[in-house]
Amino acid sequence: MDKLKIAIQKSGRLSEKSLELLRECGIKISKGSQTLKTNSSNFPIEVLFLRDDDIPQYVEQNVADIGILGENEVWEKNRKVETIRKLGFGNCRLSLAIPKDENYTGISYFNNKKVATSYPKILSEFCAENNLYVEIEEISGSVEIAPSIGLAHGIFDIVSTGSTLLMNGLKEVETVTKSEAILIKSENLSHEKQKILEKLLFRIQAVIYSRE
Ligand code: PRT
Ligand code: ZN
């Protein structure tokens, strides 16, 4: 019998909650710290543990059939995948922030400024919609340090509690969008896999309702 291949984050903010969701769906999964792939003993599913950034590509290419990841990664990667539903965890916002002592005058503040981010596509779309000319400095991590080392005037990054901004002497001035964990699927699933997915979705629905 076919197995539905699901990609989840290997280690990071969404890992535990993704596994917990599957387990609450009654799906038995055993995972060691080095496991990259495992089969459930009681549901036709195979779990692949991957970096969240790679999940959209793998789902587009049918290496995985479905995946759990932050909506922000789907927007940024722009791969051909279908969003099935929001999952109610991993909530955050994507915001612009500047040094706390700067006088913020509205979004035109960012005109002709340098902004550091790991999400250049989402930021450039926001700038285009608002007729802003911003020099986007793409960096892969520790974005919050960019203004204090003179790399950029501001940053565009994920915020949840705001404490990282605070610790780095920054203030959030614009919330561009909000994101949470979502379930995505490949655009071409076999009939058999679609049936397994429907069964899984039915259980996810029940788990999420019971949490509310
Ligand atoms: O290794 P891999 O590539 O898989 O992991 P990663 O380091 O890229 O991702 P990870 O685990 O940090 O985040 C996975 C997903 O969790 C993100 O894509 C978001 O959808 C979601 N998420 C929710 C967050 C946060 N909250 C969050 N707070 N992702 C990152 N952060 C970081 C943020 O970048 C910033 O540095 O936490 C810091 C801010 O947090 P606060 O609480 O201080 O505001
Ligand atoms: Zn990542």
Tab-separated table of C-alpha atoms and ligand atoms in Angstrom:
chain	number	residue	atom	x	y	z
A	1	MET	CA	0.000	0.000	0.000
A	2	ASP	CA	1.109	3.540	-0.763
A	3	LYS	CA	2.352	5.789	2.029
A	4	LEU	CA	1.790	9.502	2.278
A	5	LYS	CA	5.132	11.266	2.681
A	6	ILE	CA	5.023	14.228	5.040
A	7	ALA	CA	7.919	16.682	5.451
A	8	ILE	CA	8.300	18.405	8.797
A	9	GLN	CA	11.051	20.570	10.261
A	10	LYS	CA	13.968	18.531	11.588
A	11	SER	CA	14.940	20.802	14.438
A	12	GLY	CA	13.599	24.225	15.137
A	13	ARG	CA	10.590	26.086	16.396
A	14	LEU	CA	8.033	24.007	14.519
A	15	SER	CA	9.532	20.530	15.049
A	16	GLU	CA	8.002	19.542	18.364
A	17	LYS	CA	4.576	20.991	17.604
A	18	SER	CA	4.464	19.293	14.201
A	19	LEU	CA	5.250	15.909	15.767
A	20	GLU	CA	2.829	16.573	18.596
A	21	LEU	CA	0.057	17.289	16.095
A	22	LEU	CA	0.670	13.994	14.292
A	23	ARG	CA	0.804	12.115	17.596
A	24	GLU	CA	-2.439	13.723	18.763
A	25	CYS	CA	-3.932	12.444	15.517
A	26	GLY	CA	-3.195	8.975	16.879
A	27	ILE	CA	-0.231	8.432	14.544
A	28	LYS	CA	2.650	6.584	16.196
A	29	ILE	CA	6.042	7.990	15.260
A	30	SER	CA	9.377	7.213	16.832
A	31	LYS	CA	12.178	9.676	16.258
A	32	GLY	CA	15.795	9.622	17.377
A	33	SER	CA	17.831	12.838	17.236
A	34	GLN	CA	19.597	11.710	14.035
A	35	THR	CA	16.525	10.268	12.299
A	36	LEU	CA	15.890	11.781	8.867
A	37	LYS	CA	13.066	9.479	7.819
A	38	THR	CA	10.677	7.225	9.694
A	39	ASN	CA	7.516	5.218	9.112
A	40	SER	CA	4.517	5.211	11.387
A	41	SER	CA	3.636	1.802	12.763
A	42	ASN	CA	-0.132	2.402	12.663
A	43	PHE	CA	-0.871	4.853	9.808
A	44	PRO	CA	0.257	4.783	6.135
A	45	ILE	CA	2.583	7.732	6.514
A	46	GLU	CA	6.320	8.291	6.193
A	47	VAL	CA	7.818	11.308	7.968
A	48	LEU	CA	10.801	13.150	6.430
A	49	PHE	CA	12.734	15.519	8.712
A	50	LEU	CA	14.059	18.471	6.723
A	51	ARG	CA	15.076	22.115	6.963
A	52	ASP	CA	11.962	24.252	6.732
A	53	ASP	CA	13.443	26.288	3.858
A	54	ASP	CA	13.629	23.184	1.675
A	55	ILE	CA	10.078	21.930	2.254
A	56	PRO	CA	8.336	23.989	-0.506
A	57	GLN	CA	10.811	22.710	-3.106
A	58	TYR	CA	10.481	19.080	-2.016
A	59	VAL	CA	6.702	19.243	-2.058
A	60	GLU	CA	6.716	20.874	-5.503
A	61	GLN	CA	9.012	18.110	-6.761
A	62	ASN	CA	6.936	15.350	-5.118
A	63	VAL	CA	9.834	14.222	-2.935
A	64	ALA	CA	7.304	14.818	-0.165
A	65	ASP	CA	3.531	14.753	-0.731
A	66	ILE	CA	2.628	17.174	2.033
A	67	GLY	CA	4.511	19.360	4.499
A	68	ILE	CA	4.207	21.464	7.629
A	69	LEU	CA	6.010	24.812	7.674
A	70	GLY	CA	5.634	28.514	8.311
A	71	GLU	CA	3.509	30.360	5.745
A	72	ASN	CA	6.378	32.849	5.438
A	73	GLU	CA	8.590	30.176	3.829
A	74	VAL	CA	5.910	29.384	1.255
A	75	TRP	CA	5.570	33.058	0.314
A	76	GLU	CA	9.312	33.569	0.125
A	77	LYS	CA	10.116	30.446	-1.874
A	78	ASN	CA	7.320	30.882	-4.421
A	79	ARG	CA	7.066	27.201	-5.329
A	80	LYS	CA	4.036	25.565	-6.901
A	81	VAL	CA	2.337	23.988	-3.886
A	82	GLU	CA	-1.200	24.130	-2.505
A	83	THR	CA	-2.000	25.429	0.964
A	84	ILE	CA	-4.463	23.127	2.694
A	85	ARG	CA	-5.022	24.736	6.067
A	86	LYS	CA	-3.632	26.784	8.917
A	87	LEU	CA	-2.549	24.804	11.943
A	88	GLY	CA	-2.797	27.283	14.805
A	89	PHE	CA	0.807	27.253	16.033
A	90	GLY	CA	4.072	28.972	15.105
A	91	ASN	CA	2.311	32.332	15.064
A	92	CYS	CA	4.498	35.333	14.343
A	93	ARG	CA	4.576	38.532	12.349
A	94	LEU	CA	6.968	39.853	9.731
A	95	SER	CA	7.879	43.382	10.607
A	96	LEU	CA	10.126	46.298	9.814
A	97	ALA	CA	12.220	47.593	12.689
A	98	ILE	CA	14.663	50.444	13.152
A	99	PRO	CA	17.032	51.666	15.919
A	100	LYS	CA	14.896	52.714	18.880
A	101	ASP	CA	16.137	56.310	19.005
A	102	GLU	CA	15.269	57.041	15.384
A	103	ASN	CA	12.316	59.307	14.730
A	104	TYR	CA	9.862	57.230	12.680
A	105	THR	CA	7.822	59.212	10.216
A	106	GLY	CA	5.772	56.518	8.456
A	107	ILE	CA	6.718	54.026	5.739
A	108	SER	CA	8.321	56.698	3.559
A	109	TYR	CA	11.045	56.607	6.226
A	110	PHE	CA	12.399	53.570	4.406
A	111	ASN	CA	12.806	55.322	1.055
A	112	ASN	CA	16.429	55.106	-0.061
A	113	LYS	CA	17.352	53.184	3.076
A	114	LYS	CA	19.123	49.863	3.402
A	115	VAL	CA	17.134	47.063	5.008
A	116	ALA	CA	18.619	43.700	6.007
A	117	THR	CA	16.442	40.589	5.791
A	118	SER	CA	16.265	36.854	5.155
A	119	TYR	CA	12.962	37.437	3.324
A	120	PRO	CA	13.919	39.578	0.291
A	121	LYS	CA	10.979	38.489	-1.843
A	122	ILE	CA	8.281	39.320	0.715
A	123	LEU	CA	9.993	42.634	1.447
A	124	SER	CA	10.407	43.623	-2.194
A	125	GLU	CA	6.716	42.920	-2.835
A	126	PHE	CA	5.782	45.140	0.101
A	127	CYS	CA	8.066	47.899	-1.209
A	128	ALA	CA	6.609	47.655	-4.711
A	129	GLU	CA	3.033	47.888	-3.372
A	130	ASN	CA	3.962	50.979	-1.400
A	131	ASN	CA	6.126	52.629	-4.070
A	132	LEU	CA	9.177	52.502	-1.852
A	133	TYR	CA	12.701	52.334	-3.134
A	134	VAL	CA	14.595	50.217	-0.601
A	135	GLU	CA	18.023	48.693	-0.929
A	136	ILE	CA	17.531	45.111	0.270
A	137	GLU	CA	20.528	43.489	1.924
A	138	GLU	CA	19.912	39.739	2.020
A	139	ILE	CA	21.482	37.914	4.961
A	140	SER	CA	20.697	34.440	6.230
A	141	GLY	CA	20.661	34.921	9.984
A	142	SER	CA	21.286	37.216	12.978
A	143	VAL	CA	19.424	39.915	11.085
A	144	GLU	CA	18.840	41.978	14.241
A	145	ILE	CA	22.520	42.828	14.502
A	146	ALA	CA	22.658	44.515	11.060
A	147	PRO	CA	21.890	48.123	12.119
A	148	SER	CA	24.362	48.152	15.020
A	149	ILE	CA	27.231	46.934	12.830
A	150	GLY	CA	26.458	49.455	10.120
A	151	LEU	CA	25.208	46.982	7.530
A	152	ALA	CA	21.723	48.473	7.196
A	153	HIS	CA	19.447	51.235	8.501
A	154	GLY	CA	16.694	48.841	9.455
A	155	ILE	CA	15.628	45.215	9.335
A	156	PHE	CA	12.710	43.146	8.127
A	157	ASP	CA	12.337	39.964	10.145
A	158	ILE	CA	10.120	37.613	12.090
A	159	VAL	CA	8.929	38.881	15.459
A	160	SER	CA	6.991	37.002	18.088
A	161	THR	CA	7.475	38.400	21.600
A	162	GLY	CA	9.577	41.366	20.471
A	163	SER	CA	12.304	40.654	23.013
A	164	THR	CA	15.023	40.056	20.384
A	165	LEU	CA	14.343	43.501	18.923
A	166	LEU	CA	14.456	45.054	22.365
A	167	MET	CA	17.727	43.346	23.230
A	168	ASN	CA	19.268	44.698	20.047
A	169	GLY	CA	18.109	48.300	20.572
A	170	LEU	CA	15.459	48.147	17.839
A	171	LYS	CA	11.773	49.056	17.682
A	172	GLU	CA	9.074	47.511	15.502
A	173	VAL	CA	7.532	50.192	13.292
A	174	GLU	CA	5.483	48.345	10.648
A	175	THR	CA	3.849	44.915	10.684
A	176	VAL	CA	3.935	43.814	7.072
A	177	THR	CA	2.130	40.499	7.464
A	178	LYS	CA	1.315	37.695	9.897
A	179	SER	CA	2.259	34.063	9.577
A	180	GLU	CA	1.575	30.713	11.226
A	181	ALA	CA	2.291	27.061	10.569
A	182	ILE	CA	0.350	25.612	7.643
A	183	LEU	CA	-0.130	22.293	5.904
A	184	ILE	CA	0.766	22.278	2.214
A	185	LYS	CA	0.391	19.619	-0.458
A	186	SER	CA	1.758	18.760	-3.844
A	187	GLU	CA	-0.362	19.737	-6.844
A	188	ASN	CA	-0.393	16.183	-8.142
A	189	LEU	CA	-1.232	13.545	-5.580
A	190	SER	CA	-2.331	10.076	-6.628
A	191	HIS	CA	-5.901	9.100	-5.854
A	192	GLU	CA	-4.682	6.708	-3.193
A	193	LYS	CA	-2.552	9.343	-1.456
A	194	GLN	CA	-5.395	11.829	-1.635
A	195	LYS	CA	-7.535	9.306	0.276
A	196	ILE	CA	-4.887	8.980	2.994
A	197	LEU	CA	-4.624	12.761	3.164
A	198	GLU	CA	-8.388	13.069	3.652
A	199	LYS	CA	-8.202	10.658	6.560
A	200	LEU	CA	-5.356	12.643	8.088
A	201	LEU	CA	-7.179	15.948	7.571
A	202	PHE	CA	-10.256	14.600	9.284
A	203	ARG	CA	-8.146	13.803	12.358
A	204	ILE	CA	-6.282	17.148	12.245
A	205	GLN	CA	-9.612	18.941	12.135
A	206	ALA	CA	-10.749	17.082	15.262
A	207	VAL	CA	-7.499	17.799	17.125
A	208	ILE	CA	-7.612	21.494	16.285
A	209	TYR	CA	-11.278	21.825	17.269
A	210	SER	CA	-10.622	20.088	20.569
A	211	ARG	CA	-7.800	22.566	21.311
A	212	GLU	CA	-9.993	25.631	20.800
B	1	PRT	O1	17.019	24.868	10.380
B	1	PRT	P1	15.787	25.409	9.755
B	1	PRT	O2	16.048	26.160	8.479
B	1	PRT	O3	14.740	24.344	9.618
B	1	PRT	O4	15.164	26.442	10.819
B	1	PRT	P2	15.108	28.051	10.858
B	1	PRT	O5	16.167	28.508	11.788
B	1	PRT	O6	15.040	28.627	9.490
B	1	PRT	O7	13.669	28.302	11.456
B	1	PRT	P3	13.100	28.468	12.939
B	1	PRT	O8	13.054	27.150	13.618
B	1	PRT	O9	13.737	29.610	13.657
B	1	PRT	O10	11.624	28.941	12.566
B	1	PRT	C1	10.746	28.129	11.855
B	1	PRT	C2	9.461	28.897	11.614
B	1	PRT	O11	8.868	29.246	12.881
B	1	PRT	C3	9.595	30.229	10.905
B	1	PRT	O12	9.676	30.096	9.497
B	1	PRT	C4	8.330	30.954	11.344
B	1	PRT	O13	7.243	30.585	10.502
B	1	PRT	C5	8.053	30.397	12.732
B	1	PRT	N1	8.371	31.326	13.845
B	1	PRT	C6	7.508	31.672	14.845
B	1	PRT	C7	9.535	31.954	14.073
B	1	PRT	C8	9.371	32.718	15.242
B	1	PRT	N2	8.107	32.515	15.702
B	1	PRT	C9	10.474	33.514	15.730
B	1	PRT	N3	10.328	34.185	16.755
B	1	PRT	N4	10.712	31.961	13.405
B	1	PRT	C10	11.740	32.679	13.879
B	1	PRT	N5	11.677	33.458	14.994
B	1	PRT	C11	12.941	34.196	15.358
B	1	PRT	C12	13.092	35.504	14.569
B	1	PRT	O14	13.777	35.261	13.357
B	1	PRT	C13	13.879	36.369	15.514
B	1	PRT	O15	15.273	36.155	15.386
B	1	PRT	O16	12.948	34.561	16.715
B	1	PRT	C14	13.441	35.889	16.878
B	1	PRT	C15	12.354	36.807	17.375
B	1	PRT	O17	11.638	36.255	18.434
B	1	PRT	P4	11.101	37.184	19.611
B	1	PRT	O18	10.231	36.306	20.421
B	1	PRT	O19	12.300	37.673	20.377
B	1	PRT	O20	10.323	38.327	18.992
B	2	ZN	ZN	14.981	27.745	7.860
